[in-house]
Amino acid sequence: MPIELPTELTPELVPLSWLLGTWEGAGRLGAGEEEDEHFVQKATFTQNGLPYLQYTAESWLTDEDGNRLRPLSVETGFWALDRKLNDADVGPGLVPADIVPALKSADEVEELRNADGGFDITATIVHPGGISELYYGQIKGPRVQLSTDMVMRGSQSKDYSAATRIFGLVNNDLYWRWDVAAAKGKDLAPHASAILTKRP
């Protein structure tokens, strides 16, 4: 399946463009062992002309046949190339951006390519229960690797100190894995994984 680039896409979103769209599929909690629970997920990446992707994922617990039992969770956030922001970028708050994008051409985007041949990225993801994650990582072709730099928790939130996420496009499907350290003093452990298919 060829990747189609929207004509209004700001140049710096081209490395992230293969994520655009709605993806749906099934996965397993934990390490995916026989006793681990099943879930389905709908993940959406959209863009609005600004230099970031907006991300939303809704998940439902299911039985082993894929029948939905109850809502599991929702998360939302923003993914972008990691670069210094300037007057051409919106914010903070409602401070308007300049009309011209900060990076105007593929050549300017290429200057951000890192020594490994990919692009440094950042993702901010917010969860119910007063938890917000700030990830840094890399996108290299159709592969994303992210690690938390910070996890912000509210005063009543559950323990959660770190996470890593991996995404990859394999045979036109989006494979992902999420490892978390979700108990005090515990190391990263498998949390969930899934295979999502892009919807037309």
PDB file of C-alpha atoms in Angstrom:
ATOM      1  CA  MET A   1       0.000   0.000   0.000  1.00  0.00           C
ATOM      2  CA  PRO A   2       1.647   3.282  -1.075  1.00  0.00           C
ATOM      3  CA  ILE A   3       1.799   6.164   1.397  1.00  0.00           C
ATOM      4  CA  GLU A   4      -0.152   9.192   0.139  1.00  0.00           C
ATOM      5  CA  LEU A   5       0.947  12.602   1.415  1.00  0.00           C
ATOM      6  CA  PRO A   6      -1.778  15.208   1.981  1.00  0.00           C
ATOM      7  CA  THR A   7      -1.105  18.257  -0.199  1.00  0.00           C
ATOM      8  CA  GLU A   8      -1.496  20.626   2.773  1.00  0.00           C
ATOM      9  CA  LEU A   9       1.074  18.761   4.893  1.00  0.00           C
ATOM     10  CA  THR A  10       3.702  21.023   6.436  1.00  0.00           C
ATOM     11  CA  PRO A  11       7.165  19.754   5.355  1.00  0.00           C
ATOM     12  CA  GLU A  12       8.329  18.656   8.795  1.00  0.00           C
ATOM     13  CA  LEU A  13       5.432  16.214   9.126  1.00  0.00           C
ATOM     14  CA  VAL A  14       6.571  14.186   6.109  1.00  0.00           C
ATOM     15  CA  PRO A  15       8.695  11.804   8.267  1.00  0.00           C
ATOM     16  CA  LEU A  16       5.591  11.148  10.413  1.00  0.00           C
ATOM     17  CA  SER A  17       3.119  11.012   7.525  1.00  0.00           C
ATOM     18  CA  TRP A  18       2.865   7.199   7.349  1.00  0.00           C
ATOM     19  CA  LEU A  19       1.091   7.314  10.743  1.00  0.00           C
ATOM     20  CA  LEU A  20      -1.760   9.521   9.463  1.00  0.00           C
ATOM     21  CA  GLY A  21      -5.188   7.924   9.472  1.00  0.00           C
ATOM     22  CA  THR A  22      -7.304   5.645  11.618  1.00  0.00           C
ATOM     23  CA  TRP A  23      -5.944   2.278  12.723  1.00  0.00           C
ATOM     24  CA  GLU A  24      -7.977  -0.500  14.336  1.00  0.00           C
ATOM     25  CA  GLY A  25      -7.071  -3.921  15.631  1.00  0.00           C
ATOM     26  CA  ALA A  26      -6.586  -6.271  18.543  1.00  0.00           C
ATOM     27  CA  GLY A  27      -3.956  -6.927  21.144  1.00  0.00           C
ATOM     28  CA  ARG A  28      -3.099  -8.499  24.468  1.00  0.00           C
ATOM     29  CA  LEU A  29      -2.314  -7.005  27.834  1.00  0.00           C
ATOM     30  CA  GLY A  30       0.913  -7.906  29.634  1.00  0.00           C
ATOM     31  CA  ALA A  31       3.384 -10.066  27.749  1.00  0.00           C
ATOM     32  CA  GLY A  32       0.652 -11.678  25.652  1.00  0.00           C
ATOM     33  CA  GLU A  33       0.711 -14.970  27.533  1.00  0.00           C
ATOM     34  CA  GLU A  34      -2.194 -17.390  27.383  1.00  0.00           C
ATOM     35  CA  GLU A  35      -3.851 -15.988  30.515  1.00  0.00           C
ATOM     36  CA  ASP A  36      -3.380 -12.319  29.539  1.00  0.00           C
ATOM     37  CA  GLU A  37      -6.516 -10.372  28.664  1.00  0.00           C
ATOM     38  CA  HIS A  38      -7.542  -9.310  25.160  1.00  0.00           C
ATOM     39  CA  PHE A  39      -8.417  -5.825  23.957  1.00  0.00           C
ATOM     40  CA  VAL A  40      -9.264  -3.923  20.796  1.00  0.00           C
ATOM     41  CA  GLN A  41      -8.048  -0.446  19.961  1.00  0.00           C
ATOM     42  CA  LYS A  42      -8.837   2.394  17.598  1.00  0.00           C
ATOM     43  CA  ALA A  43      -5.924   4.834  17.161  1.00  0.00           C
ATOM     44  CA  THR A  44      -6.132   7.992  15.074  1.00  0.00           C
ATOM     45  CA  PHE A  45      -3.384  10.338  13.882  1.00  0.00           C
ATOM     46  CA  THR A  46      -4.568  13.600  12.323  1.00  0.00           C
ATOM     47  CA  GLN A  47      -3.030  16.916  11.307  1.00  0.00           C
ATOM     48  CA  ASN A  48      -4.448  20.414  10.992  1.00  0.00           C
ATOM     49  CA  GLY A  49      -1.714  22.285   9.125  1.00  0.00           C
ATOM     50  CA  LEU A  50       0.425  22.919  12.211  1.00  0.00           C
ATOM     51  CA  PRO A  51       3.736  21.056  12.711  1.00  0.00           C
ATOM     52  CA  TYR A  52       2.458  18.196  14.870  1.00  0.00           C
ATOM     53  CA  LEU A  53       0.220  15.146  14.665  1.00  0.00           C
ATOM     54  CA  GLN A  54      -2.709  14.880  17.054  1.00  0.00           C
ATOM     55  CA  TYR A  55      -3.036  11.361  18.477  1.00  0.00           C
ATOM     56  CA  THR A  56      -6.019   9.657  20.124  1.00  0.00           C
ATOM     57  CA  ALA A  57      -6.359   5.992  21.080  1.00  0.00           C
ATOM     58  CA  GLU A  58      -9.462   4.340  22.541  1.00  0.00           C
ATOM     59  CA  SER A  59      -9.277   0.784  23.863  1.00  0.00           C
ATOM     60  CA  TRP A  60     -11.896  -1.754  24.979  1.00  0.00           C
ATOM     61  CA  LEU A  61     -11.451  -4.969  26.945  1.00  0.00           C
ATOM     62  CA  THR A  62     -12.773  -7.966  24.990  1.00  0.00           C
ATOM     63  CA  ASP A  63     -13.237 -11.685  25.288  1.00  0.00           C
ATOM     64  CA  GLU A  64     -11.000 -13.970  23.255  1.00  0.00           C
ATOM     65  CA  ASP A  65     -13.425 -13.765  20.308  1.00  0.00           C
ATOM     66  CA  GLY A  66     -13.135  -9.970  20.157  1.00  0.00           C
ATOM     67  CA  ASN A  67     -16.531  -9.159  21.678  1.00  0.00           C
ATOM     68  CA  ARG A  68     -16.310  -5.879  23.589  1.00  0.00           C
ATOM     69  CA  LEU A  69     -16.841  -6.236  27.336  1.00  0.00           C
ATOM     70  CA  ARG A  70     -16.217  -2.682  28.561  1.00  0.00           C
ATOM     71  CA  PRO A  71     -14.164   0.456  27.862  1.00  0.00           C
ATOM     72  CA  LEU A  72     -10.530   0.084  28.872  1.00  0.00           C
ATOM     73  CA  SER A  73      -8.968   3.523  28.426  1.00  0.00           C
ATOM     74  CA  VAL A  74      -8.479   6.606  26.276  1.00  0.00           C
ATOM     75  CA  GLU A  75      -5.273   8.547  25.676  1.00  0.00           C
ATOM     76  CA  THR A  76      -4.578  11.624  23.621  1.00  0.00           C
ATOM     77  CA  GLY A  77      -1.577  13.720  22.717  1.00  0.00           C
ATOM     78  CA  PHE A  78       0.713  15.362  20.202  1.00  0.00           C
ATOM     79  CA  TRP A  79       3.682  14.027  18.204  1.00  0.00           C
ATOM     80  CA  ALA A  80       6.258  16.250  16.476  1.00  0.00           C
ATOM     81  CA  LEU A  81       9.854  16.495  15.355  1.00  0.00           C
ATOM     82  CA  ASP A  82      12.042  17.582  18.247  1.00  0.00           C
ATOM     83  CA  ARG A  83      13.392  21.005  17.343  1.00  0.00           C
ATOM     84  CA  LYS A  84      13.729  24.475  18.841  1.00  0.00           C
ATOM     85  CA  LEU A  85      10.479  26.401  18.504  1.00  0.00           C
ATOM     86  CA  ASN A  86      10.464  29.958  17.160  1.00  0.00           C
ATOM     87  CA  ASP A  87       8.068  32.763  16.185  1.00  0.00           C
ATOM     88  CA  ALA A  88       6.700  30.691  13.312  1.00  0.00           C
ATOM     89  CA  ASP A  89       5.269  28.241  15.884  1.00  0.00           C
ATOM     90  CA  VAL A  90       2.003  28.759  17.759  1.00  0.00           C
ATOM     91  CA  GLY A  91       2.050  29.371  21.505  1.00  0.00           C
ATOM     92  CA  PRO A  92       2.498  29.442  24.329  1.00  0.00           C
ATOM     93  CA  GLY A  93      -1.238  29.320  24.814  1.00  0.00           C
ATOM     94  CA  LEU A  94      -3.084  31.172  22.059  1.00  0.00           C
ATOM     95  CA  VAL A  95      -0.163  33.290  20.838  1.00  0.00           C
ATOM     96  CA  PRO A  96      -0.595  33.011  17.047  1.00  0.00           C
ATOM     97  CA  ALA A  97       2.098  31.633  14.810  1.00  0.00           C
ATOM     98  CA  ASP A  98       3.539  33.354  11.747  1.00  0.00           C
ATOM     99  CA  ILE A  99       1.735  32.460   8.534  1.00  0.00           C
ATOM    100  CA  VAL A 100       4.790  30.743   7.000  1.00  0.00           C
ATOM    101  CA  PRO A 101       5.719  27.345   8.513  1.00  0.00           C
ATOM    102  CA  ALA A 102       8.943  27.274  10.536  1.00  0.00           C
ATOM    103  CA  LEU A 103      10.430  24.728   8.117  1.00  0.00           C
ATOM    104  CA  LYS A 104       9.494  25.569   4.532  1.00  0.00           C
ATOM    105  CA  SER A 105      11.171  22.824   2.482  1.00  0.00           C
ATOM    106  CA  ALA A 106      12.341  19.215   2.485  1.00  0.00           C
ATOM    107  CA  ASP A 107      15.934  20.502   2.551  1.00  0.00           C
ATOM    108  CA  GLU A 108      15.295  22.337   5.837  1.00  0.00           C
ATOM    109  CA  VAL A 109      13.727  19.189   7.301  1.00  0.00           C
ATOM    110  CA  GLU A 110      16.712  17.106   6.168  1.00  0.00           C
ATOM    111  CA  GLU A 111      18.971  19.331   8.267  1.00  0.00           C
ATOM    112  CA  LEU A 112      17.233  17.834  11.336  1.00  0.00           C
ATOM    113  CA  ARG A 113      18.193  14.251  10.420  1.00  0.00           C
ATOM    114  CA  ASN A 114      20.247  12.748  13.256  1.00  0.00           C
ATOM    115  CA  ALA A 115      23.507  10.765  13.137  1.00  0.00           C
ATOM    116  CA  ASP A 116      21.532   7.498  13.054  1.00  0.00           C
ATOM    117  CA  GLY A 117      19.732   8.543   9.862  1.00  0.00           C
ATOM    118  CA  GLY A 118      16.388   9.204  11.537  1.00  0.00           C
ATOM    119  CA  PHE A 119      14.687  12.196  13.135  1.00  0.00           C
ATOM    120  CA  ASP A 120      14.464  13.012  16.839  1.00  0.00           C
ATOM    121  CA  ILE A 121      10.833  13.298  17.926  1.00  0.00           C
ATOM    122  CA  THR A 122       8.799  14.133  20.992  1.00  0.00           C
ATOM    123  CA  ALA A 123       5.367  12.897  22.032  1.00  0.00           C
ATOM    124  CA  THR A 124       3.184  14.163  24.857  1.00  0.00           C
ATOM    125  CA  ILE A 125       0.459  11.715  25.866  1.00  0.00           C
ATOM    126  CA  VAL A 126      -2.235  12.354  28.488  1.00  0.00           C
ATOM    127  CA  HIS A 127      -4.241   9.658  30.300  1.00  0.00           C
ATOM    128  CA  PRO A 128      -7.275   9.653  32.603  1.00  0.00           C
ATOM    129  CA  GLY A 129      -6.342   9.492  36.274  1.00  0.00           C
ATOM    130  CA  GLY A 130      -4.040  12.512  36.278  1.00  0.00           C
ATOM    131  CA  ILE A 131      -1.114  11.048  34.301  1.00  0.00           C
ATOM    132  CA  SER A 132       0.825  12.773  31.526  1.00  0.00           C
ATOM    133  CA  GLU A 133       3.864  11.332  29.732  1.00  0.00           C
ATOM    134  CA  LEU A 134       6.598  13.242  27.911  1.00  0.00           C
ATOM    135  CA  TYR A 135       8.440  10.962  25.492  1.00  0.00           C
ATOM    136  CA  TYR A 136      11.591  11.542  23.470  1.00  0.00           C
ATOM    137  CA  GLY A 137      12.732   9.177  20.775  1.00  0.00           C
ATOM    138  CA  GLN A 138      13.364   8.648  17.101  1.00  0.00           C
ATOM    139  CA  ILE A 139      11.449   8.013  13.910  1.00  0.00           C
ATOM    140  CA  LYS A 140      13.457   6.261  11.217  1.00  0.00           C
ATOM    141  CA  GLY A 141      11.482   5.290   8.158  1.00  0.00           C
ATOM    142  CA  PRO A 142       8.405   3.324   9.289  1.00  0.00           C
ATOM    143  CA  ARG A 143       9.707   2.725  12.831  1.00  0.00           C
ATOM    144  CA  VAL A 144       9.278   4.739  16.050  1.00  0.00           C
ATOM    145  CA  GLN A 145      11.042   4.215  19.377  1.00  0.00           C
ATOM    146  CA  LEU A 146      10.032   6.335  22.389  1.00  0.00           C
ATOM    147  CA  SER A 147      11.148   6.513  26.032  1.00  0.00           C
ATOM    148  CA  THR A 148       9.673   8.705  28.742  1.00  0.00           C
ATOM    149  CA  ASP A 149      11.737  11.648  29.875  1.00  0.00           C
ATOM    150  CA  MET A 150       9.105  12.505  32.466  1.00  0.00           C
ATOM    151  CA  VAL A 151       5.871  11.099  33.864  1.00  0.00           C
ATOM    152  CA  MET A 152       3.716  13.677  35.652  1.00  0.00           C
ATOM    153  CA  ARG A 153       1.237  12.264  38.169  1.00  0.00           C
ATOM    154  CA  GLY A 154      -1.510  13.932  40.146  1.00  0.00           C
ATOM    155  CA  SER A 155      -1.611  13.634  43.922  1.00  0.00           C
ATOM    156  CA  GLN A 156      -4.188  10.817  43.747  1.00  0.00           C
ATOM    157  CA  SER A 157      -2.730   8.980  40.714  1.00  0.00           C
ATOM    158  CA  LYS A 158      -1.518   5.398  40.738  1.00  0.00           C
ATOM    159  CA  ASP A 159       2.215   4.626  40.744  1.00  0.00           C
ATOM    160  CA  TYR A 160       3.743   4.978  37.301  1.00  0.00           C
ATOM    161  CA  SER A 161       7.331   6.114  36.767  1.00  0.00           C
ATOM    162  CA  ALA A 162       8.511   5.267  33.232  1.00  0.00           C
ATOM    163  CA  ALA A 163       7.562   3.767  29.881  1.00  0.00           C
ATOM    164  CA  THR A 164       8.855   2.857  26.447  1.00  0.00           C
ATOM    165  CA  ARG A 165       6.853   2.463  23.247  1.00  0.00           C
ATOM    166  CA  ILE A 166       7.784   0.945  19.900  1.00  0.00           C
ATOM    167  CA  PHE A 167       5.739   1.326  16.701  1.00  0.00           C
ATOM    168  CA  GLY A 168       6.491  -0.218  13.328  1.00  0.00           C
ATOM    169  CA  LEU A 169       4.824  -0.582   9.956  1.00  0.00           C
ATOM    170  CA  VAL A 170       4.971  -4.261   8.932  1.00  0.00           C
ATOM    171  CA  ASN A 171       3.151  -5.436   5.794  1.00  0.00           C
ATOM    172  CA  ASN A 172       1.009  -2.265   5.994  1.00  0.00           C
ATOM    173  CA  ASP A 173      -0.087  -3.018   9.574  1.00  0.00           C
ATOM    174  CA  LEU A 174       0.891  -0.957  12.610  1.00  0.00           C
ATOM    175  CA  TYR A 175       2.567  -3.114  15.238  1.00  0.00           C
ATOM    176  CA  TRP A 176       3.148  -1.578  18.656  1.00  0.00           C
ATOM    177  CA  ARG A 177       4.437  -2.552  22.098  1.00  0.00           C
ATOM    178  CA  TRP A 178       4.259  -0.593  25.359  1.00  0.00           C
ATOM    179  CA  ASP A 179       6.401  -1.392  28.402  1.00  0.00           C
ATOM    180  CA  VAL A 180       5.819   0.399  31.714  1.00  0.00           C
ATOM    181  CA  ALA A 181       7.179   0.650  35.240  1.00  0.00           C
ATOM    182  CA  ALA A 182       3.851   0.865  37.050  1.00  0.00           C
ATOM    183  CA  ALA A 183       4.711  -0.130  40.616  1.00  0.00           C
ATOM    184  CA  LYS A 184       7.087   1.502  43.074  1.00  0.00           C
ATOM    185  CA  GLY A 185      10.633   0.201  42.654  1.00  0.00           C
ATOM    186  CA  LYS A 186       9.715  -2.024  39.695  1.00  0.00           C
ATOM    187  CA  ASP A 187      11.575  -2.084  36.375  1.00  0.00           C
ATOM    188  CA  LEU A 188       9.975  -1.752  32.959  1.00  0.00           C
ATOM    189  CA  ALA A 189       7.794  -4.748  32.115  1.00  0.00           C
ATOM    190  CA  PRO A 190       5.538  -5.661  29.171  1.00  0.00           C
ATOM    191  CA  HIS A 191       2.249  -3.773  29.469  1.00  0.00           C
ATOM    192  CA  ALA A 192       0.445  -4.271  26.149  1.00  0.00           C
ATOM    193  CA  SER A 193       0.956  -4.921  22.445  1.00  0.00           C
ATOM    194  CA  ALA A 194      -1.301  -4.907  19.384  1.00  0.00           C
ATOM    195  CA  ILE A 195      -1.519  -5.110  15.610  1.00  0.00           C
ATOM    196  CA  LEU A 196      -3.639  -2.407  13.982  1.00  0.00           C
ATOM    197  CA  THR A 197      -4.845  -2.175  10.382  1.00  0.00           C
ATOM    198  CA  LYS A 198      -5.398   1.141   8.620  1.00  0.00           C
ATOM    199  CA  ARG A 199      -9.003   1.889   7.793  1.00  0.00           C
ATOM    200  CA  PRO A 200      -9.972   3.438   4.441  1.00  0.00           C
TER     201      PRO A 200
END
